[in-house]
Coordinates of N, CA and C in Angstrom, one line a residue:
M1 N 17.1 140.6 -200.5 CA 18.3 141.6 -200.5 C 19.1 141.3 -201.8
P2 N 19.5 142.2 -202.5 CA 20.2 142.0 -203.7 C 21.7 141.4 -203.5
D3 N 22.0 140.6 -204.4 CA 23.4 139.9 -204.3 C 24.5 140.9 -204.2
S4 N 24.3 142.1 -204.7 CA 25.3 143.1 -204.5 C 25.4 143.9 -203.4
A5 N 24.4 143.6 -202.3 CA 24.4 144.5 -201.1 C 25.6 144.1 -200.2
P6 N 26.1 145.1 -199.5 CA 27.2 144.7 -198.7 C 26.9 143.7 -197.5
L7 N 27.9 143.0 -197.2 CA 27.8 142.0 -196.2 C 28.9 142.0 -195.2
Y8 N 28.7 142.2 -193.9 CA 29.7 142.2 -192.9 C 29.7 140.9 -192.2
A9 N 30.9 140.2 -192.0 CA 31.0 139.0 -191.4 C 32.0 139.2 -190.2
A10 N 31.6 138.9 -188.9 CA 32.5 138.9 -187.8 C 33.0 137.5 -187.4
L11 N 34.3 137.4 -187.4 CA 35.0 136.2 -187.0 C 35.7 136.3 -185.6
G12 N 35.8 135.2 -184.9 CA 36.7 135.2 -183.8 C 36.0 134.7 -182.5
D13 N 36.3 135.4 -181.4 CA 36.1 135.0 -180.1 C 35.0 135.9 -179.3
S14 N 35.0 135.7 -178.1 CA 33.9 136.6 -177.3 C 34.2 138.0 -177.3
I15 N 35.3 138.6 -177.7 CA 35.4 140.0 -177.9 C 34.3 140.5 -178.9
S16 N 33.9 139.7 -179.8 CA 33.0 140.1 -180.8 C 31.6 139.8 -180.7
I17 N 31.3 138.9 -179.6 CA 30.0 138.4 -179.6 C 29.0 139.1 -178.7
D18 N 27.7 138.8 -178.6 CA 26.7 139.6 -177.9 C 26.6 139.2 -176.5
D19 N 26.9 137.9 -176.2 CA 26.4 137.2 -175.0 C 26.7 138.0 -173.7
Y20 N 27.9 138.5 -173.5 CA 28.4 139.2 -172.3 C 28.0 140.6 -172.1
A21 N 27.5 141.2 -173.4 CA 27.1 142.6 -173.3 C 25.5 142.8 -173.1
G22 N 24.9 141.7 -172.8 CA 23.5 141.8 -172.5 C 22.4 141.1 -173.5
G23 N 23.0 140.5 -174.5 CA 22.1 139.9 -175.5 C 22.2 140.4 -176.9
P24 N 21.3 139.7 -177.8 CA 21.5 140.0 -179.3 C 21.5 141.5 -179.5
G25 N 22.4 141.9 -180.4 CA 22.5 143.3 -180.9 C 23.3 144.1 -180.0
R26 N 23.9 143.6 -178.9 CA 24.6 144.6 -178.0 C 26.2 144.3 -178.0
G27 N 26.6 143.3 -178.6 CA 28.1 143.1 -178.8 C 28.8 144.1 -179.6
G28 N 30.1 143.9 -179.6 CA 30.9 145.0 -180.4 C 30.8 144.9 -181.8
A29 N 30.6 143.7 -182.4 CA 30.5 143.6 -183.8 C 29.0 144.0 -184.3
S30 N 28.1 143.6 -183.4 CA 26.7 144.0 -183.6 C 26.5 145.6 -183.6
L31 N 27.2 146.2 -182.8 CA 27.1 147.7 -182.7 C 27.7 148.3 -183.9
L32 N 28.8 147.7 -184.5 CA 29.5 148.2 -185.7 C 28.4 148.2 -186.7
F33 N 27.7 147.1 -186.8 CA 26.6 146.8 -187.9 C 25.5 147.9 -187.6
R34 N 25.0 147.8 -186.4 CA 23.8 148.7 -186.1 C 23.9 149.2 -184.7
N35 N 24.1 150.6 -184.6 CA 24.2 151.1 -183.2 C 23.0 151.0 -182.5
R36 N 23.1 150.9 -181.1 CA 21.9 151.0 -180.2 C 21.9 152.5 -179.7
D37 N 21.0 153.3 -180.3 CA 21.1 154.6 -180.0 C 20.7 155.0 -178.5
D38 N 19.9 154.1 -178.0 CA 19.5 154.3 -176.6 C 20.7 154.2 -175.6
D39 N 21.7 153.3 -175.9 CA 22.8 153.2 -175.1 C 23.9 154.0 -175.4
F40 N 24.0 154.4 -176.8 CA 25.2 155.1 -177.2 C 24.7 156.2 -178.2
P41 N 24.0 157.2 -177.7 CA 23.4 158.4 -178.5 C 24.5 159.1 -179.3
D42 N 25.7 159.1 -178.8 CA 26.8 160.0 -179.5 C 27.2 159.2 -180.8
W43 N 26.8 157.9 -180.9 CA 27.1 157.1 -182.1 C 25.9 157.0 -183.1
R44 N 24.9 157.6 -182.8 CA 23.8 157.7 -183.7 C 24.2 157.8 -185.2
G45 N 23.9 157.0 -186.1 CA 24.3 157.2 -187.4 C 25.6 156.8 -187.9
R46 N 26.5 156.4 -186.9 CA 27.8 156.0 -187.1 C 27.9 154.4 -187.1
D47 N 27.3 153.8 -188.0 CA 27.3 152.3 -188.1 C 27.2 151.9 -189.6
L48 N 27.3 150.6 -189.9 CA 27.4 150.3 -191.3 C 26.0 150.4 -191.9
V49 N 24.9 150.1 -191.2 CA 23.5 150.3 -191.9 C 23.3 151.8 -192.1
G50 N 24.1 152.6 -191.3 CA 23.9 154.1 -191.6 C 24.5 154.5 -192.9
R51 N 25.6 153.8 -193.2 CA 26.2 154.0 -194.5 C 25.4 153.4 -195.7
D52 N 24.9 152.2 -195.4 CA 24.1 151.6 -196.5 C 23.1 150.7 -195.8
P53 N 21.8 151.1 -195.8 CA 20.7 150.3 -195.1 C 20.6 148.9 -195.7
T54 N 21.1 148.5 -196.8 CA 21.0 147.3 -197.3 C 22.1 146.3 -196.9
T55 N 22.9 146.7 -196.0 CA 24.0 145.9 -195.5 C 23.4 144.8 -194.7
G56 N 24.1 143.5 -194.9 CA 23.7 142.4 -194.0 C 24.8 142.1 -193.1
F57 N 24.5 141.2 -192.2 CA 25.5 140.9 -191.1 C 25.4 139.4 -190.8
A58 N 26.6 138.8 -190.6 CA 26.7 137.3 -190.3 C 27.7 137.3 -189.1
L59 N 27.1 137.1 -188.0 CA 27.9 136.9 -186.6 C 28.6 135.6 -186.5
L60 N 29.6 135.3 -187.0 CA 30.2 133.9 -187.0 C 31.1 133.7 -185.7
A61 N 31.5 134.7 -185.1 CA 32.3 134.6 -183.9 C 31.7 133.8 -182.8
T62 N 32.4 133.1 -182.0 CA 31.8 132.2 -181.0 C 32.6 132.3 -179.6
D63 N 31.9 132.0 -178.5 CA 32.5 132.1 -177.3 C 33.6 131.1 -177.1
G64 N 34.6 131.5 -176.5 CA 35.8 130.5 -176.3 C 36.6 130.2 -177.6
A65 N 36.4 130.8 -178.6 CA 37.0 130.5 -179.8 C 38.6 130.7 -179.8
T66 N 39.2 129.7 -180.4 CA 40.6 129.9 -180.5 C 41.1 129.8 -182.0
T67 N 42.2 130.0 -182.4 CA 42.6 130.0 -183.8 C 42.2 128.6 -184.5
R68 N 42.2 127.5 -183.7 CA 41.7 126.3 -184.3 C 40.2 126.4 -184.6
T69 N 39.5 126.9 -183.7 CA 38.0 127.1 -184.1 C 37.9 128.0 -185.3
L70 N 38.7 129.1 -185.5 CA 38.7 130.0 -186.7 C 38.9 129.0 -187.9
L71 N 39.9 128.3 -187.9 CA 40.3 127.6 -189.1 C 39.4 126.5 -189.4
Q72 N 38.9 125.8 -188.4 CA 38.3 124.5 -188.6 C 36.7 124.7 -188.6
V73 N 36.1 125.8 -188.0 CA 34.8 125.9 -187.9 C 34.3 127.2 -188.7
Q74 N 34.9 128.3 -188.2 CA 34.4 129.6 -188.7 C 34.6 129.9 -190.2
L75 N 35.9 129.5 -190.7 CA 36.2 129.8 -192.1 C 35.3 129.0 -193.0
P76 N 35.0 127.7 -192.7 CA 33.9 126.9 -193.5 C 32.6 127.6 -193.5
R77 N 32.1 128.2 -192.4 CA 30.9 129.0 -192.3 C 30.9 130.3 -193.2
L78 N 32.1 130.9 -193.2 CA 32.3 132.1 -194.0 C 32.2 131.7 -195.5
R79 N 32.9 130.7 -195.7 CA 32.7 130.2 -197.2 C 31.4 129.8 -197.7
A80 N 30.5 129.4 -196.8 CA 29.2 129.0 -197.0 C 28.1 130.1 -197.0
L81 N 28.5 131.3 -196.8 CA 27.6 132.5 -196.8 C 27.0 132.7 -198.2
P82 N 25.9 133.1 -198.4 CA 25.1 133.2 -199.6 C 25.9 134.3 -200.5
R83 N 26.7 135.2 -200.1 CA 27.4 136.1 -200.9 C 28.7 136.4 -200.2
R84 N 29.6 136.9 -201.0 CA 31.0 137.3 -200.6 C 31.0 138.5 -199.6
P85 N 31.6 138.6 -198.5 CA 31.6 139.7 -197.6 C 32.4 140.8 -198.1
T86 N 31.9 142.0 -197.8 CA 32.6 143.2 -198.1 C 33.4 143.7 -197.0
L87 N 33.2 143.2 -195.8 CA 34.0 143.5 -194.5 C 34.0 142.3 -193.7
V88 N 35.2 142.0 -193.2 CA 35.4 140.8 -192.2 C 36.2 141.4 -191.1
T89 N 35.7 141.3 -189.9 CA 36.5 141.6 -188.6 C 37.0 140.3 -188.0
L90 N 38.1 140.4 -187.3 CA 38.6 139.1 -186.7 C 39.2 139.6 -185.3
T91 N 38.6 138.8 -184.2 CA 39.3 139.0 -182.9 C 39.6 137.6 -182.4
V92 N 40.9 137.3 -182.2 CA 41.3 136.0 -181.9 C 42.7 136.0 -181.2
G93 N 43.0 135.0 -180.5 CA 44.4 134.8 -179.9 C 44.4 134.9 -178.4
G94 N 43.4 135.5 -177.8 CA 43.3 135.6 -176.4 C 43.2 134.2 -175.7
N95 N 42.3 133.4 -176.2 CA 42.0 132.2 -175.5 C 43.2 131.3 -175.8
D96 N 43.9 131.3 -176.9 CA 45.0 130.6 -177.2 C 46.1 130.8 -176.1
L97 N 46.2 132.1 -175.9 CA 47.3 132.5 -174.9 C 46.9 132.1 -173.4
L98 N 45.6 132.2 -173.1 CA 45.2 131.8 -171.9 C 45.4 130.2 -171.6
S99 N 45.4 129.4 -172.6 CA 45.6 128.0 -172.5 C 47.0 127.7 -172.1
A100 N 48.0 128.7 -172.2 CA 49.4 128.5 -171.6 C 49.6 129.4 -170.4
Y101 N 48.7 129.9 -169.8 CA 48.8 130.8 -168.6 C 49.8 130.2 -167.7
G102 N 50.7 131.0 -167.3 CA 51.7 130.8 -166.3 C 52.9 130.2 -166.9
D103 N 53.0 129.7 -168.1 CA 54.2 128.9 -168.6 C 54.7 129.8 -169.7
T104 N 55.7 130.6 -169.5 CA 56.2 131.6 -170.5 C 56.7 131.0 -171.7
A105 N 57.5 129.9 -171.7 CA 58.0 129.2 -172.8 C 56.8 128.7 -173.7
A106 N 55.9 128.0 -173.0 CA 54.7 127.5 -173.8 C 54.0 128.7 -174.5
A107 N 53.8 129.7 -173.7 CA 53.2 130.8 -174.3 C 53.7 131.5 -175.4
R108 N 55.1 131.5 -175.5 CA 55.7 132.1 -176.6 C 55.5 131.1 -177.8
E109 N 55.4 129.9 -177.7 CA 55.1 128.9 -178.7 C 53.7 129.2 -179.2
V110 N 52.9 129.4 -178.3 CA 51.4 129.7 -178.6 C 51.3 131.0 -179.5
V111 N 52.1 132.0 -179.1 CA 52.1 133.3 -179.8 C 52.5 133.0 -181.2
A112 N 53.6 132.3 -181.4 CA 54.1 131.9 -182.8 C 53.0 131.1 -183.5
G113 N 52.3 130.4 -182.9 CA 51.3 129.6 -183.5 C 50.1 130.4 -183.9
V114 N 49.7 131.4 -183.1 CA 48.6 132.3 -183.5 C 49.0 133.1 -184.6
G115 N 50.3 133.5 -184.6 CA 50.7 134.4 -185.8 C 50.6 133.5 -187.1
A116 N 51.0 132.2 -187.1 CA 50.9 131.4 -188.3 C 49.5 131.1 -188.6
A117 N 48.6 130.8 -187.5 CA 47.2 130.5 -187.9 C 46.5 131.8 -188.5
V118 N 46.8 132.9 -188.0 CA 46.2 134.1 -188.5 C 46.7 134.4 -189.9
D119 N 47.9 134.1 -190.2 CA 48.4 134.2 -191.6 C 47.6 133.3 -192.5
T120 N 47.4 132.1 -192.0 CA 46.6 131.1 -192.9 C 45.1 131.7 -193.1
A121 N 44.5 132.1 -192.0 CA 43.1 132.6 -192.1 C 42.9 133.8 -193.0
L122 N 43.9 134.7 -192.9 CA 43.8 135.9 -193.6 C 44.0 135.7 -195.2
A123 N 44.8 134.7 -195.4 CA 45.0 134.2 -196.9 C 43.7 133.7 -197.4
V124 N 43.0 132.8 -196.6 CA 41.7 132.2 -197.0 C 40.7 133.3 -197.1
I125 N 40.5 134.2 -196.2 CA 39.6 135.3 -196.1 C 39.8 136.1 -197.4
A126 N 40.9 136.4 -197.8 CA 41.3 137.3 -199.0 C 40.6 136.6 -200.2
G127 N 40.7 135.3 -200.3 CA 40.0 134.6 -201.4 C 38.6 134.7 -201.3
L128 N 37.9 135.0 -200.2 CA 36.4 134.9 -200.1 C 35.8 136.3 -200.2
L129 N 36.6 137.3 -200.0 CA 36.1 138.7 -200.0 C 35.5 139.1 -201.3
A130 N 34.5 139.9 -201.2 CA 34.0 140.7 -202.5 C 35.1 141.7 -203.0
P131 N 35.0 142.0 -204.2 CA 35.9 143.0 -204.7 C 36.0 144.2 -203.8
D132 N 37.2 144.7 -203.6 CA 37.4 145.8 -202.7 C 36.9 145.5 -201.3
G133 N 36.9 144.4 -200.8 CA 36.5 144.0 -199.5 C 37.6 144.3 -198.5
R134 N 37.3 144.6 -197.3 CA 38.3 144.9 -196.3 C 38.3 144.0 -195.2
V135 N 39.4 143.9 -194.5 CA 39.5 142.9 -193.3 C 40.1 143.8 -192.2
V136 N 39.7 143.6 -191.0 CA 40.2 144.3 -189.7 C 40.5 143.2 -188.7
V137 N 41.7 143.4 -188.2 CA 42.1 142.4 -187.2 C 42.2 143.2 -185.9
G138 N 41.7 142.6 -184.8 CA 41.8 143.3 -183.6 C 42.8 142.9 -182.6
T139 N 43.4 143.7 -181.8 CA 44.3 143.3 -180.9 C 43.7 142.7 -179.5
V140 N 44.4 142.3 -178.6 CA 43.9 141.6 -177.4 C 44.1 142.5 -176.2
Y141 N 43.1 142.8 -175.4 CA 43.2 143.6 -174.4 C 43.6 142.9 -173.1
D142 N 44.0 143.8 -172.0 CA 44.6 143.3 -170.7 C 43.7 143.9 -169.6
P143 N 42.9 143.0 -168.9 CA 42.1 143.6 -167.8 C 42.9 144.1 -166.7
S144 N 44.1 143.7 -166.6 CA 44.9 144.3 -165.5 C 45.4 145.8 -165.8
D145 N 45.1 146.4 -166.9 CA 45.5 147.7 -167.3 C 47.0 147.8 -167.2
G146 N 47.7 146.8 -167.5 CA 49.1 146.9 -167.6 C 49.9 146.6 -166.2
T147 N 49.2 146.3 -165.2 CA 49.6 146.2 -163.9 C 50.1 144.8 -163.8
G148 N 49.6 143.8 -164.3 CA 49.9 142.4 -164.2 C 49.6 141.9 -162.7
D149 N 48.6 142.5 -162.2 CA 48.2 142.2 -160.7 C 47.3 141.1 -160.8
A150 N 47.9 139.9 -160.8 CA 47.1 138.7 -160.9 C 46.2 138.5 -159.7
A151 N 46.7 138.8 -158.5 CA 45.9 138.6 -157.4 C 44.6 139.2 -157.3
R152 N 44.7 140.5 -157.8 CA 43.4 141.2 -157.8 C 42.4 140.7 -158.9
L153 N 42.9 139.9 -159.8 CA 42.1 139.3 -160.8 C 41.7 137.9 -160.5
G154 N 42.1 137.4 -159.3 CA 41.8 136.1 -158.8 C 42.6 135.0 -159.6
L155 N 43.8 135.4 -160.1 CA 44.5 134.5 -160.9 C 45.9 134.1 -160.1
P156 N 46.5 133.0 -160.5 CA 47.9 132.7 -160.0 C 48.9 133.7 -160.5
P157 N 49.9 134.0 -159.8 CA 50.9 135.0 -160.4 C 51.6 134.5 -161.6
W158 N 51.8 135.5 -162.6 CA 52.5 135.2 -163.8 C 53.2 136.5 -164.1
P159 N 54.4 136.7 -163.8 CA 55.1 138.1 -164.0 C 55.2 138.4 -165.4
D160 N 55.2 137.4 -166.3 CA 55.4 137.8 -167.7 C 54.1 138.0 -168.6
A161 N 52.9 137.9 -167.8 CA 51.7 138.0 -168.6 C 51.6 139.2 -169.4
V162 N 51.8 140.4 -168.9 CA 51.7 141.6 -169.7 C 52.6 141.6 -170.9
A163 N 53.8 141.2 -170.7 CA 54.7 141.1 -171.8 C 54.3 140.2 -172.8
L164 N 53.7 139.1 -172.5 CA 53.2 138.1 -173.4 C 52.0 138.6 -174.1
I165 N 51.1 139.4 -173.6 CA 50.0 140.0 -174.3 C 50.6 141.0 -175.5
G166 N 51.7 141.7 -175.0 CA 52.3 142.5 -176.0 C 52.9 141.8 -177.1
E167 N 53.5 140.7 -176.8 CA 54.0 139.8 -178.0 C 53.0 139.3 -178.8
L168 N 51.8 138.8 -178.2 CA 50.7 138.4 -179.0 C 50.2 139.5 -179.9
N169 N 50.0 140.7 -179.3 CA 49.6 141.7 -180.2 C 50.5 142.2 -181.4
R170 N 51.8 142.0 -181.1 CA 52.8 142.3 -182.2 C 52.6 141.2 -183.3
A171 N 52.4 140.0 -182.9 CA 52.1 138.9 -183.9 C 50.9 139.1 -184.7
L172 N 49.9 139.6 -184.0 CA 48.6 139.9 -184.7 C 48.8 141.1 -185.7
R173 N 49.6 142.1 -185.2 CA 49.8 143.4 -186.1 C 50.6 142.8 -187.3
E174 N 51.7 142.0 -187.1 CA 52.6 141.6 -188.2 C 51.8 140.8 -189.2
A175 N 50.9 139.8 -188.7 CA 50.1 139.0 -189.7 C 49.2 140.0 -190.5
A176 N 48.6 140.9 -189.8 CA 47.7 141.8 -190.6 C 48.5 142.6 -191.5
A177 N 49.6 143.1 -191.2 CA 50.4 143.9 -192.2 C 50.9 143.1 -193.4
R178 N 51.1 141.8 -193.2 CA 51.5 140.9 -194.3 C 50.4 140.6 -195.2
H179 N 49.1 140.9 -194.9 CA 48.0 140.7 -195.8 C 47.1 141.9 -196.0
G180 N 47.8 143.1 -195.7 CA 47.1 144.3 -195.9 C 45.9 144.6 -195.2
A181 N 45.7 143.9 -194.1 CA 44.5 144.1 -193.2 C 44.7 145.3 -192.3
A182 N 43.6 146.0 -192.0 CA 43.6 147.1 -191.0 C 43.7 146.5 -189.6
V183 N 44.2 147.2 -188.6 CA 44.3 146.8 -187.2 C 43.5 147.7 -186.4
A184 N 42.5 147.0 -185.7 CA 41.7 147.7 -184.6 C 42.4 147.5 -183.3
D185 N 42.9 148.7 -182.7 CA 43.7 148.6 -181.5 C 42.7 148.5 -180.3
V186 N 42.1 147.3 -180.1 CA 41.3 147.0 -179.0 C 42.0 147.3 -177.8
A187 N 43.2 146.8 -177.7 CA 44.1 146.8 -176.4 C 44.2 148.3 -176.0
A188 N 44.6 149.2 -176.9 CA 44.6 150.5 -176.5 C 43.4 151.3 -176.2
T189 N 42.3 150.9 -176.9 CA 41.0 151.5 -176.6 C 40.5 151.1 -175.2
F190 N 40.8 149.8 -174.8 CA 40.3 149.4 -173.5 C 41.3 149.8 -172.3
S191 N 42.4 150.4 -172.6 CA 43.4 150.7 -171.6 C 42.7 151.8 -170.7
G192 N 42.8 151.4 -169.3 CA 42.2 152.3 -168.3 C 40.8 151.9 -168.0
H193 N 40.2 150.8 -168.5 CA 39.0 150.5 -168.3 C 38.8 149.1 -167.5
G194 N 39.9 148.6 -167.0 CA 39.8 147.4 -166.1 C 40.2 147.7 -164.7
L195 N 41.3 147.1 -164.2 CA 41.7 147.3 -162.8 C 41.8 148.8 -162.5
D196 N 42.2 149.7 -163.3 CA 42.4 151.0 -163.0 C 41.0 151.7 -162.5
V197 N 39.9 151.1 -162.9 CA 38.6 151.7 -162.5 C 37.7 150.9 -161.7
G198 N 38.0 149.6 -161.6 CA 37.1 148.7 -160.8 C 37.5 147.3 -160.9
D199 N 36.5 146.4 -160.8 CA 36.7 144.9 -160.7 C 36.3 144.3 -161.9
P200 N 37.2 143.8 -162.7 CA 36.8 143.2 -164.1 C 36.2 142.0 -164.0
T201 N 36.2 141.3 -162.7 CA 35.6 140.0 -162.7 C 34.1 140.1 -162.3
R202 N 33.5 141.3 -162.1 CA 32.1 141.4 -161.8 C 31.3 140.8 -162.9
P203 N 30.2 140.2 -162.6 CA 29.4 139.5 -163.7 C 28.4 140.3 -164.3
E204 N 28.2 141.6 -164.0 CA 27.1 142.4 -164.6 C 27.4 142.7 -166.1
A205 N 26.4 142.6 -166.9 CA 26.6 142.9 -168.3 C 26.5 144.5 -168.5
R206 N 25.7 145.1 -167.6 CA 25.5 146.5 -167.7 C 25.5 147.3 -166.4
P207 N 26.8 147.3 -165.8 CA 26.9 148.0 -164.6 C 26.8 149.4 -164.6
A208 N 26.3 149.9 -163.6 CA 26.1 151.5 -163.5 C 27.4 152.2 -163.8
Q209 N 28.5 151.7 -163.5 CA 29.8 152.2 -163.7 C 30.2 152.0 -165.2
R210 N 29.9 153.1 -166.0 CA 30.2 152.9 -167.4 C 31.6 152.8 -167.9
D211 N 32.6 153.3 -167.0 CA 33.9 153.3 -167.4 C 34.6 151.9 -167.1
L212 N 33.8 151.0 -166.5 CA 34.4 149.7 -166.4 C 33.8 148.9 -167.5
W213 N 34.8 148.3 -168.4 CA 34.3 147.7 -169.6 C 34.5 146.2 -169.6
F214 N 34.9 145.6 -168.5 CA 35.1 144.2 -168.5 C 34.0 143.6 -167.5
C215 N 33.7 142.3 -167.8 CA 32.9 141.4 -166.8 C 33.5 140.0 -166.9
R216 N 33.3 139.3 -165.9 CA 33.8 137.9 -165.9 C 35.2 137.7 -166.3
L217 N 36.0 138.7 -165.9 CA 37.5 138.8 -166.1 C 37.8 139.1 -167.5
I218 N 37.4 138.4 -168.5 CA 37.9 138.6 -169.8 C 37.0 139.0 -170.9
E219 N 35.7 139.2 -170.4 CA 34.8 139.5 -171.4 C 34.5 141.0 -171.5
P220 N 34.1 141.5 -172.7 CA 33.7 142.8 -172.8 C 32.0 143.0 -172.2
N221 N 31.8 143.8 -171.3 CA 30.4 144.1 -171.0 C 29.7 144.9 -172.0
A222 N 28.6 145.5 -171.7 CA 27.9 146.4 -172.7 C 28.7 147.5 -173.1
W223 N 29.3 148.1 -172.1 CA 30.1 149.4 -172.3 C 31.5 149.1 -173.0
G224 N 32.0 147.8 -172.7 CA 33.1 147.3 -173.4 C 32.8 147.0 -174.8
A225 N 31.6 146.6 -175.1 CA 31.3 146.3 -176.5 C 31.3 147.6 -177.2
G226 N 30.9 148.7 -176.6 CA 31.0 150.0 -177.4 C 32.4 150.3 -177.7
G227 N 33.3 149.9 -176.8 CA 34.9 150.1 -177.0 C 35.4 149.3 -178.1
V228 N 34.8 148.0 -178.2 CA 35.2 147.1 -179.4 C 34.8 147.8 -180.6
R229 N 33.6 148.2 -180.7 CA 33.0 148.9 -181.9 C 33.8 150.1 -182.2
E230 N 34.1 150.9 -181.3 CA 35.0 152.1 -181.4 C 36.3 151.8 -182.2
A231 N 36.9 150.7 -181.7 CA 38.2 150.3 -182.2 C 38.0 149.9 -183.8
F232 N 37.0 149.1 -184.0 CA 36.7 148.7 -185.3 C 36.4 149.9 -186.2
W233 N 35.6 150.8 -185.8 CA 35.2 152.0 -186.5 C 36.4 152.8 -186.9
T234 N 37.3 153.1 -185.8 CA 38.5 153.9 -186.0 C 39.4 153.3 -187.1
A235 N 39.5 151.9 -187.1 CA 40.3 151.3 -188.0 C 39.8 151.4 -189.4
L236 N 38.5 151.3 -189.6 CA 37.9 151.5 -190.8 C 38.0 152.8 -191.4
H237 N 37.8 153.8 -190.5 CA 38.0 155.2 -190.9 C 39.3 155.7 -191.3
A238 N 40.3 155.0 -190.5 CA 41.7 155.4 -190.9 C 42.1 154.8 -192.2
E239 N 41.6 153.5 -192.5 CA 42.0 152.9 -193.8 C 41.3 153.7 -194.9
A240 N 40.0 154.1 -194.7 CA 39.3 154.9 -195.7 C 40.0 156.2 -196.2
T241 N 40.7 156.8 -195.2 CA 41.3 158.2 -195.4 C 42.7 158.1 -195.8
R242 N 43.3 156.9 -195.9 CA 44.7 156.7 -196.3 C 44.9 157.1 -197.7

C-alpha cells in the first residue's frame, strides 16, 4: 500500500470496538471503514473504502479503556503506526465516569480530569496527523434514555447520573472545540434505543429487536455499532460541507 494512502485510526473504548457487536468487522469504527452490506444494505457504498479503496485501518480502541489507557497505551501505538493517519476517531470518558458511580462530587472531578486528558490527547494527535487530517470525538450515551432508572438497569440509585453524563459530554465537546475536532453525537444518535425500547442488559450481540442498540448494559450491540458509525459519518459529512 502506498505511503500516501489514507489511514483511519480508531482510539478509545468499547464504543468503538468489534467485540460486543459480534466479532471482527462489526463494530462502529469497523463499519465506518467498511460497511457490512448484509446487515446494513442502506449504507452500501457509504464507508471510507467506498471513498478510497486504498484506505487502511488501525483499530487501537480497547475494551474498558479510560483516558489513562488513551494517554499511556493508545497514543504510543498511534505514534508507532507506519504512516500518519488521515482520520482519527476517539470515544472515551464513559469508563472514567463509571469509576465514580454514585459519588457526585468525585464524578465532577472525573469529568474535569477527562476534559484535561482529552485536551492533552488531542494536542498529541494533532502532531501525528497527516496534512489535512481530521479528528472526530464521540459523546457518551445513556442506556437509561434519560430516565435515570437505575433499578431497571440493575444498578444502585444515583439521581445525578443523567446530569453527570451531560456534564461529561459538555467537557468532551469543549475539548473538541478547543482543538478544531468534529463531534460525533453518539449520545443523541442512541437516544431512544435503550430502556425506551427494551432491556439494555441483554447479552445478545445481534438481537432480533433491531431498535435495541445496547447489550451488557453499556456496550453497543451489532445494531448499536451501526449507530456509532452513523454518528461518525454524520460528523465527517457535516465537517466536509462547512
